[in-house]
XYZ file of N, CA and C in Angstrom:
291
model
N -14.626 1.422 -18.610
C -14.318 2.496 -18.048
C -13.510 3.590 -19.285
N -13.835 4.745 -19.109
C -13.575 5.785 -20.089
C -11.712 5.317 -20.508
N -11.179 6.091 -21.394
C -9.748 5.963 -21.862
C -9.046 6.827 -20.860
N -9.933 7.581 -20.456
C -8.982 8.852 -19.512
C -8.889 8.682 -17.948
N -9.772 7.597 -17.647
C -9.778 7.387 -16.220
C -8.299 6.783 -15.814
N -8.164 7.474 -14.706
C -6.676 7.097 -13.931
C -6.616 5.867 -13.406
N -6.119 4.676 -13.798
C -6.094 3.474 -13.176
C -4.885 3.121 -12.045
N -4.038 4.261 -11.946
C -2.735 4.018 -10.942
C -3.417 3.409 -9.801
N -2.172 2.944 -8.718
C -2.433 2.416 -7.671
C -3.238 3.230 -6.570
N -2.802 4.354 -6.395
C -3.188 5.502 -5.677
C -4.676 5.819 -5.833
N -5.130 5.945 -7.266
C -6.264 6.155 -7.618
C -7.250 5.066 -7.366
N -6.724 3.806 -7.390
C -7.592 2.985 -6.985
C -7.918 2.606 -5.565
N -6.812 3.290 -4.764
C -7.157 3.427 -3.436
C -8.134 4.320 -2.975
N -8.275 5.452 -4.026
C -8.920 6.237 -3.643
C -10.518 6.112 -3.697
N -10.560 5.181 -4.787
C -11.856 4.579 -5.279
C -12.485 3.509 -4.243
N -11.638 3.007 -3.729
C -11.687 1.514 -3.039
C -12.983 1.886 -2.035
N -13.613 0.959 -1.936
C -15.251 0.833 -1.044
C -14.993 0.062 -0.055
N -13.990 -1.124 0.028
C -13.943 -1.940 0.794
C -12.335 -2.164 1.044
N -12.297 -3.123 1.882
C -10.739 -3.371 2.313
C -10.018 -4.304 1.131
N -10.750 -5.086 0.305
C -10.267 -6.011 -0.598
C -9.672 -4.888 -1.912
N -10.521 -4.081 -2.112
C -9.963 -3.004 -3.010
C -8.862 -2.112 -2.934
N -8.604 -1.816 -1.491
C -7.457 -1.500 -0.955
C -6.248 -2.224 -1.107
N -6.419 -3.454 -0.872
C -5.364 -4.515 -0.920
C -4.805 -4.604 -2.406
N -5.915 -4.475 -3.250
C -5.886 -4.793 -4.627
C -4.619 -3.662 -5.210
N -4.871 -2.466 -4.619
C -4.178 -1.438 -5.043
C -2.817 -1.543 -4.403
N -2.712 -2.082 -3.251
C -1.057 -2.282 -2.910
C -0.604 -3.445 -3.659
N -1.181 -4.293 -4.146
C -0.786 -5.254 -5.051
C -0.260 -4.751 -6.572
N -1.312 -3.981 -7.069
C -0.942 -3.054 -8.292
C 0.458 -2.489 -8.026
N 0.442 -1.597 -6.805
C 1.726 -0.871 -6.664
C 2.732 -1.790 -6.515
N 2.972 -2.714 -5.822
C 4.060 -3.480 -5.882
C 4.427 -4.315 -7.197
N 3.525 -4.546 -7.776
C 3.717 -5.151 -9.338
C 4.530 -3.926 -10.173
N 3.875 -2.749 -9.939
C 4.296 -1.626 -10.927
C 5.811 -1.198 -10.418
N 6.049 -1.325 -9.128
C 7.662 -1.258 -8.718
C 8.554 -1.953 -9.198
N 8.073 -3.115 -9.667
C 8.769 -4.290 -9.926
C 9.506 -5.288 -9.016
N 9.308 -4.627 -7.848
C 10.056 -5.313 -6.638
C 9.281 -6.763 -6.332
N 10.153 -7.702 -5.854
C 9.497 -8.898 -5.217
C 9.452 -8.594 -3.816
N 8.843 -9.679 -3.262
C 8.294 -9.740 -1.786
C 9.742 -9.426 -0.950
N 10.695 -10.195 -1.366
C 12.015 -10.041 -0.558
C 12.571 -9.024 -1.044
N 12.644 -8.180 -2.020
C 13.071 -6.966 -2.317
C 12.404 -5.914 -1.371
N 11.332 -6.009 -1.319
C 10.463 -5.128 -0.125
C 11.159 -4.946 1.184
N 11.184 -6.353 1.532
C 11.782 -6.374 2.740
C 13.081 -6.010 3.114
N 13.873 -6.159 1.894
C 15.230 -5.499 2.012
C 15.342 -4.074 1.937
N 14.399 -3.533 1.383
C 14.304 -1.967 1.350
C 13.551 -1.271 2.197
N 12.961 -2.068 3.431
C 12.166 -1.313 4.380
C 13.416 -1.108 5.501
N 12.802 0.120 6.176
C 13.998 0.567 7.085
C 14.039 -0.115 8.326
N 15.309 -0.066 8.751
C 15.638 -0.941 9.997
C 14.430 -0.561 11.352
N 13.872 0.251 11.218
C 13.023 0.854 12.474
C 11.798 0.227 12.299
N 11.416 -0.115 11.174
C 10.454 -0.904 11.077
C 10.447 -2.035 9.810
N 10.850 -3.016 10.006
C 11.232 -3.999 8.832
C 9.777 -4.520 8.421
N 9.141 -4.813 7.156
C 8.185 -5.249 6.674
C 8.945 -6.541 6.170
N 8.477 -7.982 6.678
C 9.147 -9.102 6.042
C 8.574 -9.398 4.853
N 9.155 -10.154 3.999
C 8.475 -10.610 2.776
C 7.052 -11.192 2.882
N 6.842 -12.112 3.906
C 5.656 -12.824 4.116
C 4.565 -11.772 4.702
N 4.964 -10.692 5.246
C 4.211 -9.603 5.689
C 3.801 -8.717 4.288
N 4.605 -8.601 3.377
C 4.496 -7.814 2.301
C 3.533 -8.553 1.364
N 3.712 -9.873 1.408
C 2.961 -10.653 0.479
C 1.579 -10.994 1.031
N 1.250 -10.670 2.557
C -0.098 -10.801 3.183
C -0.700 -9.381 2.721
N 0.109 -8.277 2.778
C -0.473 -6.872 2.572
C -1.027 -6.820 1.136
N -0.631 -7.504 0.147
C -0.993 -7.446 -1.099
C -2.012 -8.660 -1.628
N -2.189 -9.484 -0.717
C -3.395 -10.447 -1.222
C -4.162 -10.720 -0.186
N -4.066 -10.343 1.104
C -5.359 -10.522 2.084
C -5.541 -9.812 3.292
N -4.659 -9.025 3.647
C -4.498 -8.245 4.919
C -4.433 -6.788 4.957
N -5.455 -6.134 5.252
C -5.194 -4.439 5.361
C -3.818 -4.243 6.587
N -2.920 -3.279 6.227
C -2.127 -3.115 7.105
C -2.729 -2.781 8.467
N -2.111 -3.404 9.560
C -2.786 -2.915 10.736
C -2.426 -1.894 11.587
N -1.337 -1.101 11.025
C -0.497 0.175 11.557
C -0.038 1.041 10.395
N -0.257 2.210 10.760
C 0.124 3.314 10.058
C 1.813 2.914 9.530
N 2.420 2.831 10.464
C 4.025 2.511 9.969
C 4.139 1.794 9.208
N 3.347 0.306 9.212
C 3.532 -0.762 8.602
C 3.153 -0.309 7.153
N 2.185 0.311 6.987
C 1.704 1.115 5.532
C 3.124 1.815 4.917
N 3.152 2.863 5.807
C 4.524 3.767 5.480
C 5.507 3.054 4.852
N 6.043 1.967 5.650
C 7.153 1.393 5.445
C 7.064 0.539 4.136
N 5.874 0.013 3.927
C 5.606 -0.711 2.541
C 5.798 0.308 1.504
N 5.043 1.381 1.562
C 5.030 2.658 0.554
C 6.392 2.844 0.291
N 7.277 3.300 1.320
C 8.596 3.975 1.170
C 9.366 2.704 0.292
N 9.157 1.578 0.568
C 9.900 0.458 -0.201
C 9.574 0.358 -1.737
N 8.298 1.029 -1.922
C 8.041 0.938 -3.380
C 8.352 2.165 -3.999
N 9.042 3.241 -3.017
C 9.362 4.585 -3.548
C 8.313 5.417 -3.866
N 7.395 5.134 -3.146
C 6.345 6.078 -3.125
C 6.634 7.686 -2.528
N 6.391 8.816 -3.204
C 6.654 10.056 -2.762
C 6.163 10.331 -1.474
N 6.713 11.095 -0.546
C 6.098 11.686 0.630
C 4.527 12.126 0.755
N 4.313 12.901 -0.489
C 3.309 13.770 -0.611
C 1.903 12.294 -0.931
N 2.286 11.469 -1.974
C 1.506 10.459 -2.046
C 1.450 9.440 -0.968
N 2.355 9.239 -0.068
C 2.286 8.346 1.009
C 1.185 9.053 1.945
N 1.042 10.145 2.109
C 0.143 10.794 3.032
C -1.306 10.911 2.495
N -1.689 10.639 0.909
C -2.644 10.470 0.517
C -3.174 8.814 0.811
N -2.154 7.981 0.393
C -2.307 6.448 0.859
C -3.073 6.451 2.251
N -2.072 6.841 3.148
C -2.411 6.883 4.578
C -3.905 7.451 4.716
N -4.367 8.550 4.249
C -5.607 9.052 4.155
C -6.769 7.876 3.856
N -6.535 7.508 2.647
C -7.322 6.363 2.209
C -7.234 5.024 2.912
N -6.539 4.855 3.607
C -6.393 3.470 4.488
C -7.286 3.983 5.818
N -6.887 5.011 6.371
C -7.692 5.382 7.490
C -9.345 5.362 7.272
N -9.688 5.756 6.215
C -11.127 5.877 5.588
C -11.542 4.491 5.948
N -10.857 3.600 5.062
C -11.353 2.154 5.202
C -11.459 1.473 6.529
N -10.211 1.806 6.981
C -10.026 1.283 8.624
C -11.227 1.628 9.284
N -11.456 2.951 9.260
C -12.584 3.509 10.560
C -14.072 3.384 9.755
N -14.106 3.069 8.666
C -15.647 2.915 7.924
C -16.255 1.790 8.494
């Protein structure tokens, strides 16, 4: 990999060719945020709570089933609104491919 290549979680999601690669990008995002799965649960909005067990599954084995679930996870990780739109676009690309 060239030294200048972006390896950020969002860029990983953009380059993902399968669901497992997108899940790996979510995992990298969570680790970069420094949040535990329990902390993610506590930071999610009361309108759509992502439990710690769901957060763990999203980072290890399961693509988010609903856009609102992905958005809640991303907001808990302090992703900007602009970047959330990019994440959703990449999630939709993989979900519907």
